[in-house]
mmCIF file of C-alpha atoms in Angstrom:
data_model
loop_
_atom_site.group_PDB
_atom_site.id
_atom_site.type_symbol
_atom_site.label_atom_id
_atom_site.label_comp_id
_atom_site.label_asym_id
_atom_site.label_seq_id
_atom_site.Cartn_x
_atom_site.Cartn_y
_atom_site.Cartn_z
ATOM 1 C CA MET D 41 63.983 140.495 -82.613
ATOM 2 C CA GLU D 42 67.488 141.691 -82.396
ATOM 3 C CA ARG D 43 66.167 144.966 -79.864
ATOM 4 C CA PHE D 44 64.196 142.033 -77.793
ATOM 5 C CA LEU D 45 67.239 139.576 -77.269
ATOM 6 C CA THR D 46 69.378 142.738 -75.981
ATOM 7 C CA GLY D 47 66.736 144.388 -73.657
ATOM 8 C CA SER D 48 66.456 147.422 -75.831
ATOM 9 C CA MET D 49 62.603 147.392 -76.593
ATOM 10 C CA SER D 50 60.386 149.694 -75.798
ATOM 11 C CA GLU D 51 57.338 148.366 -73.439
ATOM 12 C CA GLU D 52 54.867 148.964 -76.836
ATOM 13 C CA GLU D 53 57.260 147.086 -78.905
ATOM 14 C CA ARG D 54 57.831 144.109 -76.175
ATOM 15 C CA LYS D 55 53.860 143.623 -76.024
ATOM 16 C CA LEU D 56 53.296 143.276 -79.472
ATOM 17 C CA PHE D 57 56.775 141.033 -79.872
ATOM 18 C CA LEU D 58 54.885 138.523 -77.003
ATOM 19 C CA HIS D 59 51.793 139.269 -78.876
ATOM 20 C CA GLN D 60 52.789 137.954 -82.083
ATOM 21 C CA LEU D 61 54.767 134.941 -80.861
ATOM 22 C CA SER D 62 52.005 133.982 -78.289
ATOM 23 C CA SER D 63 49.160 134.225 -81.840
ATOM 24 C CA GLY D 64 51.206 132.459 -83.883
ATOM 25 C CA SER D 65 51.356 135.333 -86.548
ATOM 26 C CA ALA D 66 55.362 135.550 -85.973
ATOM 27 C CA GLY D 67 55.372 134.316 -89.469
ATOM 28 C CA GLU D 68 58.940 133.705 -91.941
ATOM 29 C CA GLU D 69 60.679 136.348 -91.464
ATOM 30 C CA LEU D 70 60.843 136.253 -87.402
ATOM 31 C CA ASP D 71 61.330 132.307 -87.894
ATOM 32 C CA ALA D 72 64.114 132.691 -90.026
ATOM 33 C CA ALA D 73 65.878 135.351 -87.433
ATOM 34 C CA ILE D 74 64.848 132.962 -84.313
ATOM 35 C CA GLY D 75 66.555 130.475 -86.169
ATOM 36 C CA SER D 76 69.861 132.920 -87.329
ATOM 37 C CA ALA D 77 70.263 134.088 -83.673
ATOM 38 C CA LEU D 78 70.292 130.380 -81.845
ATOM 39 C CA GLN D 79 73.361 129.782 -85.008
ATOM 40 C CA GLN D 80 75.132 132.236 -84.398
ATOM 41 C CA ASN D 81 74.796 131.306 -79.941
ATOM 42 C CA GLN D 82 75.569 134.748 -79.473
ATOM 43 C CA TYR D 83 72.992 136.425 -77.262
ATOM 44 C CA ALA D 84 72.656 135.883 -73.260
ATOM 45 C CA VAL D 85 68.946 136.581 -72.643
ATOM 46 C CA GLU D 86 67.366 138.618 -69.846
ATOM 47 C CA ASP D 87 65.461 136.210 -67.031
ATOM 48 C CA THR D 88 62.174 137.876 -67.412
ATOM 49 C CA SER D 89 59.109 136.228 -65.818
ATOM 50 C CA ASP D 90 56.476 137.399 -68.788
ATOM 51 C CA VAL D 91 58.916 135.685 -71.133
ATOM 52 C CA LYS D 92 59.500 132.390 -69.280
ATOM 53 C CA GLU D 93 55.980 132.155 -68.330
ATOM 54 C CA LEU D 94 54.454 132.251 -71.895
ATOM 55 C CA VAL D 95 57.291 129.834 -73.132
ATOM 56 C CA TYR D 96 56.878 127.581 -70.398
ATOM 57 C CA ARG D 97 52.999 127.855 -71.264
ATOM 58 C CA LYS D 98 53.789 126.967 -74.724
ATOM 59 C CA ILE D 99 55.592 123.682 -74.041
ATOM 60 C CA LEU D 100 53.071 122.431 -71.733
ATOM 61 C CA LYS D 101 50.931 122.843 -74.172
ATOM 62 C CA GLY D 102 52.756 121.314 -76.765
ATOM 63 C CA MET D 103 53.376 118.243 -74.158
ATOM 64 C CA GLY D 104 49.470 118.091 -74.139
ATOM 65 C CA GLU D 105 49.644 118.992 -70.170
ATOM 66 C CA ASP D 106 47.011 121.188 -68.466
ATOM 67 C CA GLU D 107 49.047 124.692 -68.001
ATOM 68 C CA SER D 108 46.724 126.081 -65.704
ATOM 69 C CA VAL D 109 47.548 123.689 -63.541
ATOM 70 C CA ILE D 110 51.321 123.641 -63.490
ATOM 71 C CA THR D 111 53.797 125.900 -61.665
ATOM 72 C CA LEU D 112 56.494 127.413 -63.227
ATOM 73 C CA PRO D 113 59.855 124.903 -62.581
ATOM 74 C CA GLY D 114 62.267 126.018 -60.110
ATOM 75 C CA LYS D 115 65.960 125.948 -60.924
ATOM 76 C CA LYS D 116 66.548 122.240 -60.342
ATOM 77 C CA ARG D 117 63.900 121.386 -62.748
ATOM 78 C CA ASN D 118 65.310 123.731 -65.350
ATOM 79 C CA SER D 119 68.229 122.888 -66.944
ATOM 80 C CA PHE D 120 68.439 124.847 -69.856
ATOM 81 C CA VAL D 121 71.196 128.130 -69.223
ATOM 82 C CA ARG D 122 72.529 130.533 -70.828
ATOM 83 C CA TYR D 123 70.913 130.660 -74.180
ATOM 84 C CA TRP D 124 68.201 129.111 -72.818
ATOM 85 C CA TRP D 125 65.437 131.973 -74.477
ATOM 86 C CA VAL D 126 67.205 132.106 -77.793
ATOM 87 C CA ALA D 127 65.965 128.209 -78.228
ATOM 88 C CA ALA D 128 62.779 128.786 -76.548
ATOM 89 C CA LEU D 129 61.794 131.142 -78.957
ATOM 90 C CA LEU D 130 62.735 129.110 -81.562
ATOM 91 C CA ILE D 131 60.903 126.336 -80.549
ATOM 92 C CA ILE D 132 57.903 128.788 -80.391
ATOM 93 C CA ALA D 133 58.422 129.797 -84.159
ATOM 94 C CA ALA D 134 59.256 127.106 -85.271
ATOM 95 C CA GLY D 135 56.615 124.344 -83.400
ATOM 96 C CA VAL D 136 58.931 122.512 -81.993
ATOM 97 C CA TRP D 137 58.094 121.285 -78.168
ATOM 98 C CA MET D 138 61.185 119.679 -76.061
ATOM 99 C CA TYR D 139 61.169 119.358 -72.399
ATOM 100 C CA PRO D 140 64.236 117.287 -71.290
ATOM 101 C CA LEU D 141 63.556 115.439 -67.943
ATOM 102 C CA LEU D 142 66.606 116.277 -66.503
ATOM 103 C CA THR D 143 67.647 117.439 -62.939
ATOM 104 C CA ARG D 144 71.399 117.593 -63.476
ATOM 105 C CA SER D 145 73.206 120.930 -63.718
ATOM 106 C CA ARG D 146 75.604 122.449 -65.863
ATOM 107 C CA ASN D 147 78.572 124.597 -65.236
ATOM 108 C CA SER D 148 79.529 125.140 -68.753
ATOM 109 C CA ASP D 149 78.644 126.368 -72.050
ATOM 110 C CA PRO D 150 76.812 124.805 -74.793
ATOM 111 C CA VAL D 151 78.875 122.611 -76.572
ATOM 112 C CA VAL D 152 77.925 120.968 -80.205
ATOM 113 C CA GLN D 153 81.113 120.297 -81.713
ATOM 114 C CA GLN D 154 80.510 120.623 -85.509
ATOM 115 C CA GLY D 155 83.641 122.079 -87.012
ATOM 116 C CA THR D 156 83.145 122.634 -91.004
ATOM 117 C CA THR D 157 80.563 120.027 -91.332
ATOM 118 C CA PRO D 158 77.547 121.257 -93.339
ATOM 119 C CA ALA D 159 73.899 121.052 -91.840
ATOM 120 C CA ILE D 160 72.065 117.682 -92.798
ATOM 121 C CA MET D 161 69.264 117.750 -94.075
ATOM 122 C CA PRO D 162 65.874 116.220 -92.839
ATOM 123 C CA GLY D 163 64.795 113.031 -94.322
ATOM 124 C CA THR D 164 62.445 113.518 -98.354
ATOM 125 C CA ASN D 165 59.765 111.508 -100.182
ATOM 126 C CA GLY D 166 62.242 108.933 -102.075
ATOM 127 C CA ALA D 167 62.228 105.083 -102.540
ATOM 128 C CA VAL D 168 63.600 102.486 -105.186
ATOM 129 C CA LEU D 169 60.910 100.254 -107.156
ATOM 130 C CA THR D 170 62.342 96.624 -108.036
ATOM 131 C CA LEU D 171 59.897 94.614 -110.527
ATOM 132 C CA ALA D 172 59.723 91.184 -110.947
ATOM 133 C CA ASP D 173 62.654 90.780 -113.225
ATOM 134 C CA GLY D 174 65.295 92.481 -110.998
ATOM 135 C CA SER D 175 65.177 95.854 -112.282
ATOM 136 C CA THR D 176 65.143 98.761 -110.156
ATOM 137 C CA ILE D 177 63.520 101.856 -110.711
ATOM 138 C CA LEU D 178 64.488 105.325 -108.129
ATOM 139 C CA LEU D 179 60.968 107.490 -107.533
ATOM 140 C CA ASP D 180 62.161 110.646 -106.226
ATOM 141 C CA SER D 181 63.731 110.942 -109.197
ATOM 142 C CA LEU D 182 60.481 110.884 -111.315
ATOM 143 C CA SER D 183 57.802 113.445 -111.803
ATOM 144 C CA ASP D 184 53.757 112.034 -111.799
ATOM 145 C CA GLY D 185 52.793 109.521 -115.004
ATOM 146 C CA ILE D 186 53.027 106.398 -115.763
ATOM 147 C CA VAL D 187 56.535 104.547 -114.195
ATOM 148 C CA THR D 188 56.136 101.322 -116.424
ATOM 149 C CA THR D 189 53.516 98.936 -117.574
ATOM 150 C CA GLN D 190 53.898 95.301 -116.108
ATOM 151 C CA ASP D 191 51.768 91.974 -117.418
ATOM 152 C CA GLY D 192 49.272 94.700 -118.542
ATOM 153 C CA ILE D 193 49.115 96.623 -115.155
ATOM 154 C CA SER D 194 50.117 99.976 -115.007
ATOM 155 C CA ILE D 195 51.994 101.514 -112.471
ATOM 156 C CA ARG D 196 52.183 105.540 -111.731
ATOM 157 C CA LEU D 197 53.343 107.994 -109.998
ATOM 158 C CA GLN D 198 50.771 110.681 -108.257
ATOM 159 C CA ASP D 199 50.981 112.758 -105.751
ATOM 160 C CA HIS D 200 53.895 111.502 -104.390
ATOM 161 C CA GLN D 201 52.415 107.981 -103.865
ATOM 162 C CA LEU D 202 53.140 105.075 -105.982
ATOM 163 C CA MET D 203 49.787 103.662 -107.432
ATOM 164 C CA TYR D 204 48.697 100.595 -109.472
ATOM 165 C CA GLY D 205 46.300 100.409 -111.857
ATOM 166 C CA GLN D 206 43.500 97.411 -113.229
ATOM 167 C CA ALA D 207 45.000 94.328 -114.536
ATOM 168 C CA GLY D 208 43.975 94.783 -118.406
ATOM 169 C CA ASP D 209 42.281 91.640 -120.954
ATOM 170 C CA GLY D 210 45.913 90.753 -121.664
ATOM 171 C CA ALA D 211 47.001 90.273 -118.540
ATOM 172 C CA GLY D 212 48.566 86.813 -117.732
ATOM 173 C CA GLY D 213 47.499 84.512 -114.978
ATOM 174 C CA LYS D 214 51.643 84.884 -113.230
ATOM 175 C CA ILE D 215 51.576 86.451 -109.853
ATOM 176 C CA LEU D 216 54.571 88.982 -110.491
ATOM 177 C CA PHE D 217 56.163 90.209 -107.053
ATOM 178 C CA ASN D 218 57.604 93.877 -106.598
ATOM 179 C CA THR D 219 59.483 95.381 -103.798
ATOM 180 C CA MET D 220 59.001 98.851 -102.256
ATOM 181 C CA SER D 221 62.337 99.938 -100.059
ATOM 182 C CA THR D 222 63.118 103.147 -98.378
ATOM 183 C CA PRO D 223 67.142 103.868 -97.933
ATOM 184 C CA ARG D 224 67.328 105.623 -94.740
ATOM 185 C CA GLY D 225 66.407 109.350 -95.184
ATOM 186 C CA LYS D 226 63.493 108.613 -97.302
ATOM 187 C CA GLN D 227 59.784 107.965 -96.724
ATOM 188 C CA PHE D 228 56.790 107.078 -99.286
ATOM 189 C CA LYS D 229 53.528 106.370 -99.750
ATOM 190 C CA LEU D 230 52.282 103.254 -101.865
ATOM 191 C CA VAL D 231 48.961 102.329 -102.631
ATOM 192 C CA LEU D 232 48.658 98.052 -103.090
ATOM 193 C CA PRO D 233 46.665 96.619 -106.185
ATOM 194 C CA ASP D 234 43.346 96.211 -103.868
ATOM 195 C CA GLY D 235 43.834 99.885 -103.111
ATOM 196 C CA THR D 236 45.390 99.292 -99.299
ATOM 197 C CA ARG D 237 47.512 102.367 -98.580
ATOM 198 C CA VAL D 238 50.714 102.271 -96.964
ATOM 199 C CA TRP D 239 53.189 104.866 -95.445
ATOM 200 C CA MET D 240 56.557 103.945 -95.367
ATOM 201 C CA ASN D 241 58.690 105.265 -92.490
ATOM 202 C CA ALA D 242 62.536 104.928 -93.341
ATOM 203 C CA ALA D 243 64.797 102.394 -93.675
ATOM 204 C CA SER D 244 61.049 99.868 -94.628
ATOM 205 C CA SER D 245 60.384 97.370 -97.362
ATOM 206 C CA ILE D 246 57.325 95.802 -98.465
ATOM 207 C CA ARG D 247 57.210 93.062 -101.081
ATOM 208 C CA TYR D 248 53.710 92.651 -102.819
ATOM 209 C CA PRO D 249 52.267 91.120 -105.591
ATOM 210 C CA ALA D 250 51.012 93.626 -108.684
ATOM 211 C CA ARG D 251 47.817 91.848 -108.273
ATOM 212 C CA PHE D 252 46.535 89.594 -105.807
ATOM 213 C CA GLY D 253 45.540 86.179 -105.891
ATOM 214 C CA ASP D 254 41.868 84.844 -105.168
ATOM 215 C CA LYS D 255 42.342 83.760 -101.689
ATOM 216 C CA THR D 256 44.165 86.373 -99.873
ATOM 217 C CA ARG D 257 46.680 88.979 -99.614
ATOM 218 C CA ASP D 258 50.049 88.838 -98.825
ATOM 219 C CA VAL D 259 52.675 91.335 -98.348
ATOM 220 C CA GLU D 260 56.438 90.814 -96.870
ATOM 221 C CA ILE D 261 57.220 93.723 -94.845
ATOM 222 C CA THR D 262 60.686 95.116 -92.784
ATOM 223 C CA GLY D 263 60.785 98.360 -90.585
ATOM 224 C CA GLU D 264 58.279 100.734 -90.069
ATOM 225 C CA LEU D 265 54.571 100.931 -91.594
ATOM 226 C CA PHE D 266 51.521 102.086 -91.807
ATOM 227 C CA PHE D 267 48.596 100.675 -93.143
ATOM 228 C CA GLU D 268 45.128 101.114 -93.978
ATOM 229 C CA VAL D 269 43.665 97.858 -95.500
ATOM 230 C CA ALA D 270 41.068 98.011 -98.236
ATOM 231 C CA LYS D 271 38.128 95.795 -97.538
ATOM 232 C CA ASP D 272 37.629 92.265 -98.438
ATOM 233 C CA ARG D 273 36.135 89.699 -96.607
ATOM 234 C CA SER D 274 36.666 86.947 -99.346
ATOM 235 C CA LYS D 275 40.247 87.101 -99.248
ATOM 236 C CA PRO D 276 42.212 88.549 -96.101
ATOM 237 C CA PHE D 277 45.389 90.874 -95.230
ATOM 238 C CA ARG D 278 48.233 89.160 -94.312
ATOM 239 C CA VAL D 279 51.217 90.828 -93.044
ATOM 240 C CA LEU D 280 54.189 88.373 -93.207
ATOM 241 C CA LEU D 281 57.148 89.090 -90.638
ATOM 242 C CA ASP D 282 61.086 87.916 -91.095
ATOM 243 C CA ASP D 283 60.710 86.000 -87.531
ATOM 244 C CA GLY D 284 58.053 84.033 -89.510
ATOM 245 C CA SER D 285 55.303 85.698 -87.396
ATOM 246 C CA ARG D 286 52.154 87.297 -89.218
ATOM 247 C CA LEU D 287 49.359 89.568 -88.627
ATOM 248 C CA GLU D 288 45.730 88.539 -90.585
ATOM 249 C CA VAL D 289 43.543 91.582 -90.842
ATOM 250 C CA LEU D 290 40.160 92.441 -92.921
ATOM 251 C CA GLY D 291 39.801 95.694 -93.089
ATOM 252 C CA THR D 292 41.604 97.692 -90.718
ATOM 253 C CA SER D 293 44.293 100.972 -90.065
ATOM 254 C CA PHE D 294 47.295 99.822 -88.004
ATOM 255 C CA ASN D 295 50.831 100.654 -87.186
ATOM 256 C CA ILE D 296 54.025 98.312 -87.473
ATOM 257 C CA ASN D 297 57.061 98.612 -86.027
ATOM 258 C CA ALA D 298 59.489 95.633 -86.599
ATOM 259 C CA TYR D 299 63.120 97.240 -87.190
ATOM 260 C CA GLU D 300 65.708 95.023 -86.110
ATOM 261 C CA ASP D 301 67.172 96.943 -83.648
ATOM 262 C CA GLU D 302 64.625 97.520 -81.137
ATOM 263 C CA GLY D 303 64.071 94.037 -79.566
ATOM 264 C CA ASN D 304 60.714 94.143 -80.251
ATOM 265 C CA ILE D 305 58.315 93.836 -82.850
ATOM 266 C CA ASN D 306 54.824 96.280 -82.287
ATOM 267 C CA THR D 307 51.463 96.285 -83.755
ATOM 268 C CA THR D 308 49.195 98.995 -83.138
ATOM 269 C CA LEU D 309 45.652 98.846 -83.856
ATOM 270 C CA ILE D 310 43.771 101.795 -84.681
ATOM 271 C CA ASP D 311 40.795 100.495 -85.934
ATOM 272 C CA GLY D 312 38.904 97.215 -86.755
ATOM 273 C CA SER D 313 40.993 94.238 -85.459
ATOM 274 C CA VAL D 314 44.218 91.832 -86.348
ATOM 275 C CA ARG D 315 45.068 89.024 -85.325
ATOM 276 C CA VAL D 316 48.653 88.528 -84.164
ATOM 277 C CA GLU D 317 50.126 85.252 -84.778
ATOM 278 C CA SER D 318 53.622 83.599 -84.012
ATOM 279 C CA SER D 319 55.231 80.129 -83.811
ATOM 280 C CA SER D 320 56.321 79.982 -80.777
ATOM 281 C CA ALA D 321 52.752 81.475 -79.098
ATOM 282 C CA ASN D 322 49.133 81.898 -78.250
ATOM 283 C CA ALA D 323 47.746 83.935 -81.180
ATOM 284 C CA VAL D 324 46.517 87.446 -79.757
ATOM 285 C CA LEU D 325 43.072 89.334 -80.957
ATOM 286 C CA LEU D 326 44.053 93.226 -81.112
ATOM 287 C CA LYS D 327 40.933 95.434 -80.455
ATOM 288 C CA PRO D 328 41.112 99.150 -81.288
ATOM 289 C CA LEU D 329 43.579 100.628 -79.453
ATOM 290 C CA GLN D 330 45.451 98.195 -77.926
ATOM 291 C CA GLN D 331 49.489 97.169 -78.905
ATOM 292 C CA ALA D 332 50.646 93.147 -79.388
ATOM 293 C CA GLU D 333 54.465 93.399 -78.453
ATOM 294 C CA LEU D 334 56.111 90.889 -79.863
ATOM 295 C CA MET D 335 59.584 89.778 -78.527
ATOM 296 C CA ARG D 336 62.134 88.831 -80.973
ATOM 297 C CA GLY D 337 64.759 86.258 -80.422
ATOM 298 C CA ASN D 338 64.342 82.672 -78.630
ATOM 299 C CA LYS D 339 61.726 84.294 -76.878
ATOM 300 C CA LYS D 340 58.792 85.558 -78.612
ATOM 301 C CA ASP D 341 55.909 85.769 -76.001
ATOM 302 C CA ILE D 342 53.047 88.179 -77.159
ATOM 303 C CA ARG D 343 52.629 90.853 -74.959
ATOM 304 C CA LEU D 344 49.208 92.581 -74.756
ATOM 305 C CA LEU D 345 49.232 96.490 -74.069
ATOM 306 C CA ASP D 346 46.029 98.666 -73.580
ATOM 307 C CA ASP D 347 46.033 102.563 -74.408
ATOM 308 C CA PRO D 348 49.511 102.834 -76.061
ATOM 309 C CA ASP D 349 49.978 106.236 -76.613
ATOM 310 C CA ILE D 350 48.433 106.426 -80.635
ATOM 311 C CA GLU D 351 49.518 110.173 -80.947
ATOM 312 C CA LYS D 352 53.178 108.840 -80.351
ATOM 313 C CA ILE D 353 53.611 105.666 -82.326
ATOM 314 C CA THR D 354 51.863 107.656 -85.468
ATOM 315 C CA ALA D 355 53.871 110.681 -85.185
ATOM 316 C CA TRP D 356 55.965 109.916 -87.964
ATOM 317 C CA LYS D 357 53.256 109.836 -90.322
ATOM 318 C CA ASN D 358 52.008 113.021 -89.570
ATOM 319 C CA GLY D 359 55.684 114.420 -90.238
ATOM 320 C CA ALA D 360 56.658 114.891 -86.435
ATOM 321 C CA PHE D 361 58.957 113.476 -83.770
ATOM 322 C CA ASP D 362 57.231 112.624 -80.316
ATOM 323 C CA PHE D 363 60.020 111.690 -77.879
ATOM 324 C CA SER D 364 56.959 111.480 -74.413
ATOM 325 C CA ASN D 365 59.077 109.275 -72.291
ATOM 326 C CA THR D 366 61.976 108.197 -74.830
ATOM 327 C CA SER D 367 65.183 107.383 -73.773
ATOM 328 C CA LEU D 368 68.267 108.342 -75.235
ATOM 329 C CA GLY D 369 69.287 105.298 -77.345
ATOM 330 C CA GLU D 370 65.769 104.932 -78.788
ATOM 331 C CA MET D 371 65.382 109.151 -80.320
ATOM 332 C CA MET D 372 69.174 108.258 -81.822
ATOM 333 C CA ARG D 373 67.616 105.753 -83.294
ATOM 334 C CA GLN D 374 65.278 107.617 -84.482
ATOM 335 C CA LEU D 375 67.323 109.868 -85.890
ATOM 336 C CA SER D 376 69.948 107.919 -87.297
ATOM 337 C CA ARG D 377 67.406 106.507 -89.869
ATOM 338 C CA TRP D 378 65.983 110.098 -90.568
ATOM 339 C CA TYR D 379 69.013 111.697 -91.182
ATOM 340 C CA ASN D 380 71.139 108.745 -92.283
ATOM 341 C CA ILE D 381 73.683 109.266 -89.680
ATOM 342 C CA THR D 382 75.850 107.061 -87.463
ATOM 343 C CA VAL D 383 75.594 107.535 -83.885
ATOM 344 C CA GLU D 384 78.867 106.192 -81.381
ATOM 345 C CA TYR D 385 78.866 106.780 -77.816
ATOM 346 C CA PRO D 386 82.531 106.243 -76.558
ATOM 347 C CA GLN D 387 81.056 105.710 -72.470
ATOM 348 C CA GLY D 388 78.353 103.981 -73.452
ATOM 349 C CA ILE D 389 74.818 105.443 -73.517
ATOM 350 C CA PRO D 390 73.488 107.943 -70.750
ATOM 351 C CA ALA D 391 70.388 107.115 -68.946
ATOM 352 C CA LEU D 392 68.312 109.996 -70.374
ATOM 353 C CA GLU D 393 64.961 110.193 -71.039
ATOM 354 C CA PHE D 394 63.130 113.217 -73.097
ATOM 355 C CA GLU D 395 59.770 114.856 -73.589
ATOM 356 C CA GLY D 396 59.035 116.512 -76.234
ATOM 357 C CA LYS D 397 57.508 116.931 -79.506
ATOM 358 C CA MET D 398 59.356 118.442 -83.279
ATOM 359 C CA SER D 399 58.551 118.806 -86.921
ATOM 360 C CA ARG D 400 60.642 116.788 -88.782
ATOM 361 C CA ASN D 401 61.825 119.457 -91.052
ATOM 362 C CA ILE D 402 64.198 120.828 -88.751
ATOM 363 C CA THR D 403 67.706 120.160 -89.575
ATOM 364 C CA LEU D 404 69.770 118.193 -87.398
ATOM 365 C CA ASN D 405 71.988 120.733 -86.621
ATOM 366 C CA GLY D 406 69.295 122.878 -85.229
ATOM 367 C CA LEU D 407 67.655 119.920 -83.280
ATOM 368 C CA LEU D 408 71.269 119.394 -82.123
ATOM 369 C CA LYS D 409 71.280 123.137 -80.989
ATOM 370 C CA ILE D 410 68.086 122.675 -78.842
ATOM 371 C CA LEU D 411 69.608 118.964 -77.458
ATOM 372 C CA ASP D 412 72.650 120.541 -76.463
ATOM 373 C CA GLN D 413 70.882 122.994 -74.274
ATOM 374 C CA SER D 414 69.241 119.692 -71.928
ATOM 375 C CA GLY D 415 73.404 118.878 -71.014
ATOM 376 C CA VAL D 416 73.500 116.052 -73.914
ATOM 377 C CA HIS D 417 76.608 117.115 -75.962
ATOM 378 C CA PHE D 418 77.759 115.722 -79.385
ATOM 379 C CA ARG D 419 80.580 116.284 -82.305
ATOM 380 C CA LEU D 420 79.659 115.500 -85.812
ATOM 381 C CA GLU D 421 82.276 114.470 -87.797
ATOM 382 C CA ASP D 422 80.428 114.258 -91.382
ATOM 383 C CA THR D 423 77.548 112.185 -91.285
ATOM 384 C CA LYS D 424 78.577 110.401 -87.551
ATOM 385 C CA LEU D 425 77.465 111.722 -84.753
ATOM 386 C CA ILE D 426 79.675 111.129 -81.311
ATOM 387 C CA VAL D 427 77.339 111.781 -77.956
ATOM 388 C CA LEU D 428 79.781 113.218 -75.902
ATOM 389 C CA PRO D 429 79.727 112.643 -71.664
#
């Protein structure tokens, strides 16, 4: 790795090195070496055509583009500068794909002002379970097994998800409500009493009964969740939102993003059918691969969108960021929730859009190094990220 960066490789070594990168067989040691080189920020790699073509085509492939009909970008499109190749090699090894849509030039070296701030690690599995009596259980500190028993119903952890058993003979007739919440920087999975599977993104919550009644299956949510609803035509599954709107389904899978700071409530249907209802707008019946956008605030119209980007919408559930056609503001909102940071813009939010995909397992510091190559500067003060002009 060092010989490649310093230009002292033999031609045979160079061919082997490029083959390893291209085939994905670089291995953990090379990944670590690339990461170290990027953090040290001490290499300026020669602009060599074969490396450039390999890296660019890798990026296009990661973006889902047809690299066979795309030519390499010229100087106007390529805004990466001195340490671009080190960052790009890290991109290849770590499976990170980031290509900022920027055309402005830069006259200064990359600047990520972090001082002595330690690395901010990515989010992990974790949640808080609040029982009907108000007591709380921190789930990320427990091992698999029975967590508690509530009115004859066992609640247990299994394979990093919370599951509910069937009500026993001694179970009472009252309905007890539990609340699962994920703090910022945490995610979790839940299997509801009816078998419905729920994925919870960071800063989200769901309130549900420990056993469902005879007529409906109602849950209340905030934040972002993905549902795979167990089929039961005799008991419609309903998702209730804090603004009074609701979703009604039978058996289906869908993603709902109801973060307050996103402005709209977006429900994206993967399969099945979902009826989106609002007190101030006509109900909309979603078909597979459609999205309903419900405006928050006084205007609560429901807009129906065909062919939404399902891969982007569900990327969080699959352990990835997908920043396709994503503004800097939207990107930072996602990062603030996942890394549990606050973001400030002393001079306003730059009007930038990005194209890129990356694993959610990358540290914030490593992600900022990559973003910095695109001309967006940051200063990190403990857990406060300041976006610089």
